[in-house]
PDB file of C-alpha atoms in Angstrom:
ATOM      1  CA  UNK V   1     -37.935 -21.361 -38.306  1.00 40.00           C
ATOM      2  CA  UNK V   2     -34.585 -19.289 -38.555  1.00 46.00           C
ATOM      3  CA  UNK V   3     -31.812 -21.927 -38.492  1.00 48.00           C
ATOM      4  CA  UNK V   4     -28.911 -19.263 -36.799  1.00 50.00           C
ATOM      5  CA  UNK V   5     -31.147 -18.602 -33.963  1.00 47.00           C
ATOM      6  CA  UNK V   6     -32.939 -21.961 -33.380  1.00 49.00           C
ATOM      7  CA  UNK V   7     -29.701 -23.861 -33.215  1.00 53.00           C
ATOM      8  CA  UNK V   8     -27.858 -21.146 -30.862  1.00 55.00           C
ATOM      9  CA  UNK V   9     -30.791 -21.272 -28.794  1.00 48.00           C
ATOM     10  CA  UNK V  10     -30.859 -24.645 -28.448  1.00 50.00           C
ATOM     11  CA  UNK V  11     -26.680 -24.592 -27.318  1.00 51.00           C
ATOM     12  CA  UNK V  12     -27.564 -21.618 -24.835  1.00 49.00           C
ATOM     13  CA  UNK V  13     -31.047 -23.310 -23.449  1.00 47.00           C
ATOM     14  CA  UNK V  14     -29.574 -24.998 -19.949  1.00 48.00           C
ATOM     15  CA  UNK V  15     -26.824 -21.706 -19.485  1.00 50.00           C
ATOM     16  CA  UNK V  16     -29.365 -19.081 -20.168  1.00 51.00           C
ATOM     17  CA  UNK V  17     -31.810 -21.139 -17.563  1.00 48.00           C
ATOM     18  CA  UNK V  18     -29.659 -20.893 -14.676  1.00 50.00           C
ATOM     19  CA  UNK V  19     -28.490 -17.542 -15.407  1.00 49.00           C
ATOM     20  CA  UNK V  20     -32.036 -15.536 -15.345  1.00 52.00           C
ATOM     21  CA  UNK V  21     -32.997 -17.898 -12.417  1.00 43.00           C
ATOM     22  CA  UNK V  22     -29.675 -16.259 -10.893  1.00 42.00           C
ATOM     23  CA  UNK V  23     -29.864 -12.737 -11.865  1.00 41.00           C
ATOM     24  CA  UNK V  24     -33.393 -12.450 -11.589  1.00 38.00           C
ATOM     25  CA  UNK V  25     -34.735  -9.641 -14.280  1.00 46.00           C
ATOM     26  CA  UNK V  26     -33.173  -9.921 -18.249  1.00 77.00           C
ATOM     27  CA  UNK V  27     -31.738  -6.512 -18.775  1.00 88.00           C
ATOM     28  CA  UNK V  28     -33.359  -4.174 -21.233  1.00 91.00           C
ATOM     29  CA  UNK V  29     -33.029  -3.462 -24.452  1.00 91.00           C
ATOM     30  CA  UNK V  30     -31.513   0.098 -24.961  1.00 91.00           C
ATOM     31  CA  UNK V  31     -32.475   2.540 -27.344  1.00 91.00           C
ATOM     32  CA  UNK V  32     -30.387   4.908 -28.996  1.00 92.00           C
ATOM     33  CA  UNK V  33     -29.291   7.263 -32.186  1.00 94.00           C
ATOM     34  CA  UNK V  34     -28.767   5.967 -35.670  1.00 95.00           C
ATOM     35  CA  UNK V  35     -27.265   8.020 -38.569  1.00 96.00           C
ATOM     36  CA  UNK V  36     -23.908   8.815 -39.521  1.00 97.00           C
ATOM     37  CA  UNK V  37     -21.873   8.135 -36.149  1.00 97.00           C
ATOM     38  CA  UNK V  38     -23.550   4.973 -35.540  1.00 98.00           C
ATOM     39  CA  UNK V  39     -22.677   3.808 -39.398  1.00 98.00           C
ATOM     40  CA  UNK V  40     -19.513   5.186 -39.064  1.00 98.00           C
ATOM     41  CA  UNK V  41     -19.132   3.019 -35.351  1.00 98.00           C
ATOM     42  CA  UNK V  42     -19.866   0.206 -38.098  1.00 98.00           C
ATOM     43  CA  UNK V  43     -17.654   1.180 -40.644  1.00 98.00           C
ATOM     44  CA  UNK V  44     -15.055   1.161 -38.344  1.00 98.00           C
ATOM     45  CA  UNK V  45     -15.395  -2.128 -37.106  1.00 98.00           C
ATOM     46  CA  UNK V  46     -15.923  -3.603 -40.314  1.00 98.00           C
ATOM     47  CA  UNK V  47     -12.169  -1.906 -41.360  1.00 98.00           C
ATOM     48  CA  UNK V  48     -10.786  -3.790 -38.718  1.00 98.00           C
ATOM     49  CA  UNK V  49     -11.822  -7.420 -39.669  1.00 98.00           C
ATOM     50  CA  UNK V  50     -10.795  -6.048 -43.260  1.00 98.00           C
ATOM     51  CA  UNK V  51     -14.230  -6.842 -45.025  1.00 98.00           C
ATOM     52  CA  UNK V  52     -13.072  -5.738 -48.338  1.00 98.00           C
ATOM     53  CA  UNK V  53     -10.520  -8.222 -48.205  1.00 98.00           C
ATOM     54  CA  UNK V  54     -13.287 -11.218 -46.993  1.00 98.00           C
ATOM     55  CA  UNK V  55     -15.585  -9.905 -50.016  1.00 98.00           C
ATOM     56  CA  UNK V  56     -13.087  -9.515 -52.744  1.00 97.00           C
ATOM     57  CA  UNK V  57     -10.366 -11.711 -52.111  1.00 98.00           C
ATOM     58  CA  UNK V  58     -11.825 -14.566 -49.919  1.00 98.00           C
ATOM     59  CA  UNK V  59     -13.651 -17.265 -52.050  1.00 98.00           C
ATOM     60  CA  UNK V  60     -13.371 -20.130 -49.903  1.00 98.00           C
ATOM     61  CA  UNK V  61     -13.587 -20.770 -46.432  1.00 98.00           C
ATOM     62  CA  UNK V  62     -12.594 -24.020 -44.403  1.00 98.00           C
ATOM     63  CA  UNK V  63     -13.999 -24.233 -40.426  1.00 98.00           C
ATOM     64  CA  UNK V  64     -15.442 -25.937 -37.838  1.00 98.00           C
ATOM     65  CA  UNK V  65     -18.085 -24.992 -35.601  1.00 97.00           C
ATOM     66  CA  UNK V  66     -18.239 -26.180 -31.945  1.00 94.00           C
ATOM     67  CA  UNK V  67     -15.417 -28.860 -33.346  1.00 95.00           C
ATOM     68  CA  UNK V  68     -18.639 -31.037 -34.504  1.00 95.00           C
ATOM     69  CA  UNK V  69     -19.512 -29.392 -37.292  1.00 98.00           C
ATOM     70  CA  UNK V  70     -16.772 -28.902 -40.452  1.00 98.00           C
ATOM     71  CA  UNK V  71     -17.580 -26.368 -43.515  1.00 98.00           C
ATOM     72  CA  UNK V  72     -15.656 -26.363 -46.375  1.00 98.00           C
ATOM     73  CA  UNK V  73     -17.564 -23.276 -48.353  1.00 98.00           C
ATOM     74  CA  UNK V  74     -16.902 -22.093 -51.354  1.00 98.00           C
ATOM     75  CA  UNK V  75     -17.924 -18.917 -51.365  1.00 98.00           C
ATOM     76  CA  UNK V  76     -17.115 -17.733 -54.799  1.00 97.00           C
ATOM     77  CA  UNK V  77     -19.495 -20.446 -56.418  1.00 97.00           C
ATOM     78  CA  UNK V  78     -21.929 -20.929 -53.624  1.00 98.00           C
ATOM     79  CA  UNK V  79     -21.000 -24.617 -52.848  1.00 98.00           C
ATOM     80  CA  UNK V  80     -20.981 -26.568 -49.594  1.00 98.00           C
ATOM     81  CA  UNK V  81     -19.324 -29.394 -48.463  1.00 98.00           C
ATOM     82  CA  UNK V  82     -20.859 -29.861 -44.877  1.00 98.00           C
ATOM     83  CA  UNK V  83     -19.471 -32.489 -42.561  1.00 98.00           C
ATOM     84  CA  UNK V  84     -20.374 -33.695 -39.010  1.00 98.00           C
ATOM     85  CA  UNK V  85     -20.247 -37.245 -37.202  1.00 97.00           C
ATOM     86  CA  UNK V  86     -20.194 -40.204 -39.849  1.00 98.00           C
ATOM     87  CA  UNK V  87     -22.614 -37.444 -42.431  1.00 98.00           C
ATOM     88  CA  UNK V  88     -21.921 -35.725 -45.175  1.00 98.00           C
ATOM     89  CA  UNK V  89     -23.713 -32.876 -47.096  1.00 98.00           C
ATOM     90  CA  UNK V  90     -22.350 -31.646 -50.721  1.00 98.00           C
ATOM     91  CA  UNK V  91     -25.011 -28.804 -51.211  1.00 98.00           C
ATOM     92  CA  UNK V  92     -25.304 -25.938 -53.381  1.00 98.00           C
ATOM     93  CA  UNK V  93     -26.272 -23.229 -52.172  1.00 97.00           C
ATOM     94  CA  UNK V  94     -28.413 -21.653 -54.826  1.00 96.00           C
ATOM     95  CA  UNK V  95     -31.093 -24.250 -54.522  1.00 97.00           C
ATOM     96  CA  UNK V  96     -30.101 -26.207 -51.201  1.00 97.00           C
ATOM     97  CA  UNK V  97     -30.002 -29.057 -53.728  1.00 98.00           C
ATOM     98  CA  UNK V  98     -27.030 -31.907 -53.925  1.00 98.00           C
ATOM     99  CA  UNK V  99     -25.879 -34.884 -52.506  1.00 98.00           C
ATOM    100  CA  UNK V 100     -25.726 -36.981 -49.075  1.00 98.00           C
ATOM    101  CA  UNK V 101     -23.944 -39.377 -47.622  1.00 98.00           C
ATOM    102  CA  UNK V 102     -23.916 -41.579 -44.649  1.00 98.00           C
ATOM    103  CA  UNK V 103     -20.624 -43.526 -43.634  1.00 98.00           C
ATOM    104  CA  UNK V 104     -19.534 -42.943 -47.023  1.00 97.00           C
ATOM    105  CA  UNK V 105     -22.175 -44.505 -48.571  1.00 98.00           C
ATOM    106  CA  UNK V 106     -25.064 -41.843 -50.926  1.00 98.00           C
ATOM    107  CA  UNK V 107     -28.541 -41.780 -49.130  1.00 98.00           C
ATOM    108  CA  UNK V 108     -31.755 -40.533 -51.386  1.00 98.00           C
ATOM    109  CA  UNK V 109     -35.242 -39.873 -50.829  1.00 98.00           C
ATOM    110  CA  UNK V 110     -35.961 -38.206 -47.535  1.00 98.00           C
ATOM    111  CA  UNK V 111     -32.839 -39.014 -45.973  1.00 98.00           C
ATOM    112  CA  UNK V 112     -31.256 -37.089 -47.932  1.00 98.00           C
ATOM    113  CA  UNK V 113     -33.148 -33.836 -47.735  1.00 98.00           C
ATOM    114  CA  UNK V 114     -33.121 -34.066 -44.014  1.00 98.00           C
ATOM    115  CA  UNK V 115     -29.171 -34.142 -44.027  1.00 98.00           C
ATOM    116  CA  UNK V 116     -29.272 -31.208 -47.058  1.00 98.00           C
ATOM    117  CA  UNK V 117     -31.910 -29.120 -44.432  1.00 97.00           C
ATOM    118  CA  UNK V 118     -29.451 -30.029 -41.454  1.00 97.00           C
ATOM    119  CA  UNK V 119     -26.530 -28.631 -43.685  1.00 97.00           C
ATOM    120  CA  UNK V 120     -28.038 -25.300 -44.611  1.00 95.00           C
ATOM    121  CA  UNK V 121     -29.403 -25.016 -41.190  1.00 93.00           C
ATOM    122  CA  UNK V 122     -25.812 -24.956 -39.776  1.00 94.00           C
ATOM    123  CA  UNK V 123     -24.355 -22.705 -42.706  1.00 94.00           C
ATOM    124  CA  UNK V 124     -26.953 -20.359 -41.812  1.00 89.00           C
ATOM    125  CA  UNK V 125     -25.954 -20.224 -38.642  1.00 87.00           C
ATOM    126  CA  UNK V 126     -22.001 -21.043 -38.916  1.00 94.00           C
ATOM    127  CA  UNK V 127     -21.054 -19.092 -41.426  1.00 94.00           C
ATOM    128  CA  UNK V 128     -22.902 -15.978 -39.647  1.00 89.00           C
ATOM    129  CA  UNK V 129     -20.826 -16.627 -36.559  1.00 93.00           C
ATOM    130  CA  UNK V 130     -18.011 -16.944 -38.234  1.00 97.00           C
ATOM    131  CA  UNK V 131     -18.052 -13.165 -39.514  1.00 97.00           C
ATOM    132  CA  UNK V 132     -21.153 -11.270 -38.547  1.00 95.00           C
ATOM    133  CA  UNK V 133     -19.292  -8.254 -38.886  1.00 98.00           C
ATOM    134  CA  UNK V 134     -19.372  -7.945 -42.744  1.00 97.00           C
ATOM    135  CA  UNK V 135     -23.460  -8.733 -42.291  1.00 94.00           C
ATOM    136  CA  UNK V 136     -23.871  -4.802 -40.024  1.00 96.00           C
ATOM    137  CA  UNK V 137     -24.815  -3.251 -43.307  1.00 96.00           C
ATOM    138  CA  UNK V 138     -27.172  -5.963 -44.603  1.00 92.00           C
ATOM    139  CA  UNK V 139     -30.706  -5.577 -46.159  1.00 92.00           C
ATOM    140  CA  UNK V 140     -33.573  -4.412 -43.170  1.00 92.00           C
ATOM    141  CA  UNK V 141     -31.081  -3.574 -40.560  1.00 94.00           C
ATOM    142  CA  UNK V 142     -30.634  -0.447 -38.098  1.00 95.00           C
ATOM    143  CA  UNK V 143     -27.890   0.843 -36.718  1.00 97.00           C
ATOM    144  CA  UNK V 144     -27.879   2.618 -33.576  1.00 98.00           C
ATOM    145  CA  UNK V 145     -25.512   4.172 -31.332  1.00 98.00           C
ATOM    146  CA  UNK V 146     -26.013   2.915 -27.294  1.00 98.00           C
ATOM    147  CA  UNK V 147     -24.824   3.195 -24.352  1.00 96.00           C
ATOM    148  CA  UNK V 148     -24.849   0.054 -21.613  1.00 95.00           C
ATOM    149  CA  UNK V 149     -22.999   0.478 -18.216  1.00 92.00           C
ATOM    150  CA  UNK V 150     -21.443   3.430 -19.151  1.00 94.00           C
ATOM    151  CA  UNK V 151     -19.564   1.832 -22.959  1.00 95.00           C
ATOM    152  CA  UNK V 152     -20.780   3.108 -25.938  1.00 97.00           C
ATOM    153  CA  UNK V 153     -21.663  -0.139 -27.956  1.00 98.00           C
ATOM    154  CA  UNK V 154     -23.308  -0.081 -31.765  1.00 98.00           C
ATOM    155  CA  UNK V 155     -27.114  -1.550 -31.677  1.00 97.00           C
ATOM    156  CA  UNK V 156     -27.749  -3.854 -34.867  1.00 96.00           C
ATOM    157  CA  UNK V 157     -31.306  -4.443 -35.404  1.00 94.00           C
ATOM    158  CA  UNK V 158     -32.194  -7.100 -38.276  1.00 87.00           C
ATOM    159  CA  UNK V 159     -36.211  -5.188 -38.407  1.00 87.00           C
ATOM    160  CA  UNK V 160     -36.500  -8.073 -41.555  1.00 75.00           C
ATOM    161  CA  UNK V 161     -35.481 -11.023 -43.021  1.00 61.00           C
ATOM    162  CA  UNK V 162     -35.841 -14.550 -41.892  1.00 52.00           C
ATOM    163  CA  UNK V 163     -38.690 -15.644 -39.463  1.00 49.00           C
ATOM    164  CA  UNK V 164     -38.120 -13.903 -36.505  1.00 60.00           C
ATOM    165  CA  UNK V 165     -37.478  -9.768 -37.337  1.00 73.00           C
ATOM    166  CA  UNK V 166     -36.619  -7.950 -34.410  1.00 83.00           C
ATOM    167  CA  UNK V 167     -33.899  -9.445 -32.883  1.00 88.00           C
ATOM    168  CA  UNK V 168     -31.039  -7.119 -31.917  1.00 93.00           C
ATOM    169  CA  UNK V 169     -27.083  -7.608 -31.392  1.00 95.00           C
ATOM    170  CA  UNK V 170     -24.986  -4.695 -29.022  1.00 97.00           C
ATOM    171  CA  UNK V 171     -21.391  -4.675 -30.534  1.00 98.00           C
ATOM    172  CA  UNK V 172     -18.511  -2.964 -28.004  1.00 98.00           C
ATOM    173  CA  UNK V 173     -15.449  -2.557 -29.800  1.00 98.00           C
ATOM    174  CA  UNK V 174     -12.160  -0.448 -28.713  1.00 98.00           C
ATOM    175  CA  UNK V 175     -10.556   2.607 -30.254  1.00 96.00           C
ATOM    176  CA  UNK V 176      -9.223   0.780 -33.157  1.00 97.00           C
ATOM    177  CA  UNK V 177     -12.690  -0.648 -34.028  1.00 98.00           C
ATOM    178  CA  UNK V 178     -12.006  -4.101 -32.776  1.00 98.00           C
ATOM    179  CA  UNK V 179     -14.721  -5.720 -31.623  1.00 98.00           C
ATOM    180  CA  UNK V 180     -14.385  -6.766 -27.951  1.00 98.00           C
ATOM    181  CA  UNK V 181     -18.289  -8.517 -26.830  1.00 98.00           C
ATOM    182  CA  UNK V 182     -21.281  -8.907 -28.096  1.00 97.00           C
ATOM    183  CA  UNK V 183     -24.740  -8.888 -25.976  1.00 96.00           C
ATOM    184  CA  UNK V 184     -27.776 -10.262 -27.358  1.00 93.00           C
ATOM    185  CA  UNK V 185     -31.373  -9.369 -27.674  1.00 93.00           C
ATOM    186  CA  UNK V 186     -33.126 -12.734 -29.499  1.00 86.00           C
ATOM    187  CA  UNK V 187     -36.648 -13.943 -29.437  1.00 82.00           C
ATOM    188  CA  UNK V 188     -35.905 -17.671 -28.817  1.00 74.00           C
ATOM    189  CA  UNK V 189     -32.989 -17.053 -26.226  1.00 82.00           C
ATOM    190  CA  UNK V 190     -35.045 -16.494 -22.696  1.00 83.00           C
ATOM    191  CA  UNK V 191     -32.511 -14.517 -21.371  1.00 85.00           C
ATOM    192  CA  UNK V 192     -32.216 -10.673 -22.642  1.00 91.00           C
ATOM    193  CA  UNK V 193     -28.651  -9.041 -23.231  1.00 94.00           C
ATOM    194  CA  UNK V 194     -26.613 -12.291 -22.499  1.00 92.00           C
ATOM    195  CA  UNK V 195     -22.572 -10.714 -23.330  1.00 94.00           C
ATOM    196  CA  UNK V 196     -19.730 -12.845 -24.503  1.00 94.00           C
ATOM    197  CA  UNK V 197     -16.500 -11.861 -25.661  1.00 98.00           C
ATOM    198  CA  UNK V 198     -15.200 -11.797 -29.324  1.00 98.00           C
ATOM    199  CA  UNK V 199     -11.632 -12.990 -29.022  1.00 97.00           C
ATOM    200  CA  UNK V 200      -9.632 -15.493 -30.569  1.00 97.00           C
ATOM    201  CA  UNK V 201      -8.790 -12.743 -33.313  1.00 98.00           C
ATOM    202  CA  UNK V 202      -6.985 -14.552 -36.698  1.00 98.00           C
ATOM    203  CA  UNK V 203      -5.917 -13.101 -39.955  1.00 98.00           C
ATOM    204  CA  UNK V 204      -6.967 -15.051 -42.961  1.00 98.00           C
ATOM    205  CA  UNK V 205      -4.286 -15.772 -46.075  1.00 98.00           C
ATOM    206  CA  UNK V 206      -6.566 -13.240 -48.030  1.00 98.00           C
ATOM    207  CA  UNK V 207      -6.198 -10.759 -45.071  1.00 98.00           C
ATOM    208  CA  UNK V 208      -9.662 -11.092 -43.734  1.00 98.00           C
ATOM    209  CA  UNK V 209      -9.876 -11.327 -39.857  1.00 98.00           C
ATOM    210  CA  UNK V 210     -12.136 -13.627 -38.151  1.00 98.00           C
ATOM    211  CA  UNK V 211     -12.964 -13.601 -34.012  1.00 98.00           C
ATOM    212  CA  UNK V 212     -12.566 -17.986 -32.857  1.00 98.00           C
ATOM    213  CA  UNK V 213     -12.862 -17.367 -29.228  1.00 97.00           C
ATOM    214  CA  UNK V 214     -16.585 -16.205 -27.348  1.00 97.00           C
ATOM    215  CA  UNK V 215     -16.253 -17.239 -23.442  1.00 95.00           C
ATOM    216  CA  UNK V 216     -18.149 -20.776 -22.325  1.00 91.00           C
ATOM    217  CA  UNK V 217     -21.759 -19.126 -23.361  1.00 86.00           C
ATOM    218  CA  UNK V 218     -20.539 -18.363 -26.801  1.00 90.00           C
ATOM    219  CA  UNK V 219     -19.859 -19.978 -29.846  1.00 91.00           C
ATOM    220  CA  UNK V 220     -16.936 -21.615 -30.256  1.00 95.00           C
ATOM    221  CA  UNK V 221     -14.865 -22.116 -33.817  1.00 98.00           C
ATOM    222  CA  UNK V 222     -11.415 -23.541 -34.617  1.00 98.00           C
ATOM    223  CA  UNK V 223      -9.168 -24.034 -37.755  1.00 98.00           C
ATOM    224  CA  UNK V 224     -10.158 -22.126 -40.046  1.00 98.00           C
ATOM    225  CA  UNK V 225      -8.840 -21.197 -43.138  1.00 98.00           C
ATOM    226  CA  UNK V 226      -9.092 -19.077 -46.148  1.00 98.00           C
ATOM    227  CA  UNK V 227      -8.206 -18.326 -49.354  1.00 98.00           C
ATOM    228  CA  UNK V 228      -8.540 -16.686 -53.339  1.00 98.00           C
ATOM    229  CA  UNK V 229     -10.674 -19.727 -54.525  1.00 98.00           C
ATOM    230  CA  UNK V 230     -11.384 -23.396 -53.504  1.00 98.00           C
ATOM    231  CA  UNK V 231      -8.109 -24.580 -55.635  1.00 98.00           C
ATOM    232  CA  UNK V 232      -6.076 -21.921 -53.870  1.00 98.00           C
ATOM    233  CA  UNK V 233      -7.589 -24.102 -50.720  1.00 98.00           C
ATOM    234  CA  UNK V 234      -6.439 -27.171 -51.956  1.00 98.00           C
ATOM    235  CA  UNK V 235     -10.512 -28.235 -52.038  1.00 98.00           C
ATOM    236  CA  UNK V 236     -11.659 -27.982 -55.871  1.00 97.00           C
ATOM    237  CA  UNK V 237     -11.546 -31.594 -56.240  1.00 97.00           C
ATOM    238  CA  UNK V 238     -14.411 -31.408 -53.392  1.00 98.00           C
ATOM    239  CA  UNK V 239     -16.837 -29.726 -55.336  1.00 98.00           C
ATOM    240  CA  UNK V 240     -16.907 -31.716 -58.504  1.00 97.00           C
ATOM    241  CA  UNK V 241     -20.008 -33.505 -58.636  1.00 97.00           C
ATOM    242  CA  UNK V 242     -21.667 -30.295 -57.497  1.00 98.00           C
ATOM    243  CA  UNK V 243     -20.169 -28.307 -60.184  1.00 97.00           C
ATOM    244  CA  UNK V 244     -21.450 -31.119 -62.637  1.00 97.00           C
ATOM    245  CA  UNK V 245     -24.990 -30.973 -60.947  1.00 97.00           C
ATOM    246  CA  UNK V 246     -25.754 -27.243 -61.869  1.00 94.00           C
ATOM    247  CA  UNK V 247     -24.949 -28.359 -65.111  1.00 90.00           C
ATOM    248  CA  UNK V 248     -28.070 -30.517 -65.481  1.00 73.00           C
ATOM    249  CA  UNK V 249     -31.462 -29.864 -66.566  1.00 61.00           C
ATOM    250  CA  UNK V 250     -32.943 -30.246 -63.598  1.00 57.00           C
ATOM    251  CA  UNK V 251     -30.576 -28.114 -61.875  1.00 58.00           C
ATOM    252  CA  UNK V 252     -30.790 -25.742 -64.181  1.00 51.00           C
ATOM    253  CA  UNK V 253     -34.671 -24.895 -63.311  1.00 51.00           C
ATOM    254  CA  UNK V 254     -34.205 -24.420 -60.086  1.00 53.00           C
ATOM    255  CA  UNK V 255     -35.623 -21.210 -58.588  1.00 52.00           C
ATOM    256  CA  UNK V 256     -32.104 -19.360 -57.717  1.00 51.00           C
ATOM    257  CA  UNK V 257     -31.689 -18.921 -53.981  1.00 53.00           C
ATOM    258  CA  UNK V 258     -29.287 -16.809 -52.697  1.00 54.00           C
ATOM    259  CA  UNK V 259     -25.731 -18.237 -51.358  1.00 52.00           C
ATOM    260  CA  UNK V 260     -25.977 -16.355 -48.269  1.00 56.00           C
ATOM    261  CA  UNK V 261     -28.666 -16.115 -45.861  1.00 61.00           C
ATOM    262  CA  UNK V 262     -30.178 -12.660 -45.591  1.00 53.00           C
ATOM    263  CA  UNK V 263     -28.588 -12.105 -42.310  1.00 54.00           C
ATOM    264  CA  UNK V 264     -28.459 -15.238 -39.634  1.00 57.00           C
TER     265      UNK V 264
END
């Protein structure tokens, strides 16, 4: 199962309900143009949250998600410190390996995996909320120029990757290439082109921009921070006994994952 969509679906399930029981019909899925105007629709948006400054110059990331859900992520290594109710997850990312805790106390055996899954289920789908702008460009997607209700609005396709290929995103941004609303095409959301706004705009210490703000439908995120590295964050200390894990035999042969999920 894809962890980004399965846990937004599962948020949207009771609005999405009522809304195609009100509106009747889920609107269509447009087709358009790809090539150069629709990358360049991309590129365009992508200069405005300032992705070159999120991949070169952001290595660590502090948020929260839904105000439930805290990440402290370092980026630059590929570690996760994952915190929600009276849980915590220290997991790295390469091998979804590490360490869990429950009211402070360390938890093993299959407690612990569970609260490891739970953790990269919600960076999956966290961390792709919190920027899906620098993902327009990633591995299997298509880019197509639409047009919806008269705006012009770029078409993201992920055609593979995860569990679920196919699902499609409709970006609308304005002149400067700031994204405005998002509408959403998703196989385990009933409801087809649900829209809600991308506000909320902050600038990130390293200069990255990141969108908090998405209407009552969307998802909502709130203090987040950036910066160079996790000690620039004040969060090193955090990631200790991870850092001393990959150390390890054991660790050590691991298959390598990748830190980020292929898309969401």
């Amino acid at each position: 199962m894809k962890p980004a969509r399965l846990l937004l679906a599962s948020t949207f399930a009771t609005t999405c309900a009522m809304t195609c029981a009100t509106m009747g019909a889920c609107a269509a899925l447009p087709t358009g143009s790809s090539g150069n105007d629709a990358d360049a629709f991309a590129h365009k948006m992508e200069a405005f949250v300032n992705k070159s400054a999120w991949d070169a110059s952001t290595g660590a990331v502090r948020f929260k998600f839904r105000e439930k859900r805290e990440h402290i992520w370092d980026k630059q290594r590929g570690l996760l410190v994952y915190k929600t109710g009276d849980t915590e997850a220290d997991l790295d990312l390469r091998d979804r390996g590490g360490f869990a805790f429950k009211n402070g106390v360390e938890v093993t055996g299959d407690d612990a995996k569970k609260l490891l899954d739970d953790a990269w289920s919600a960076y999956c789908n966290d961390t792709f909320w919190l920027n899906p702008i620098v993902k327009l460009f990633d591995p299997g997607t298509k880019r197509e120029l639409v047009t919806i209700d008269g705006k012009r609005g770029l078409k993201v396709t992920y055609e593979s990757g995860g569990v679920t290929p196919g699902d499609s995103y409709v970006w609308f941004a304005d002149d400067d290439g700031k994204p405005t609303s998002v509408r959403m095409w998703v196989s385990v959301i009933p409801i087809k082109g649900i829209e809600f706004p991308w506000e909320g705009w902050q600038t990130l210490s390293t200069g990255a921009k990141v969108s908090l703000t998405h209407g009552a439908k969307g998802p909502s995120l709130s203090d987040a921070t950036g910066a160079v590295d996790a000690k620039a964050l004040g969060v090193d200390d955090m990631f200790a006994k991870l850092v001393a894990r990959r150390g390890s035999p054991a660790s050590a042969a691991s298959p390598a994952l990748p830190a980020s999920p292929a898309h969401h």
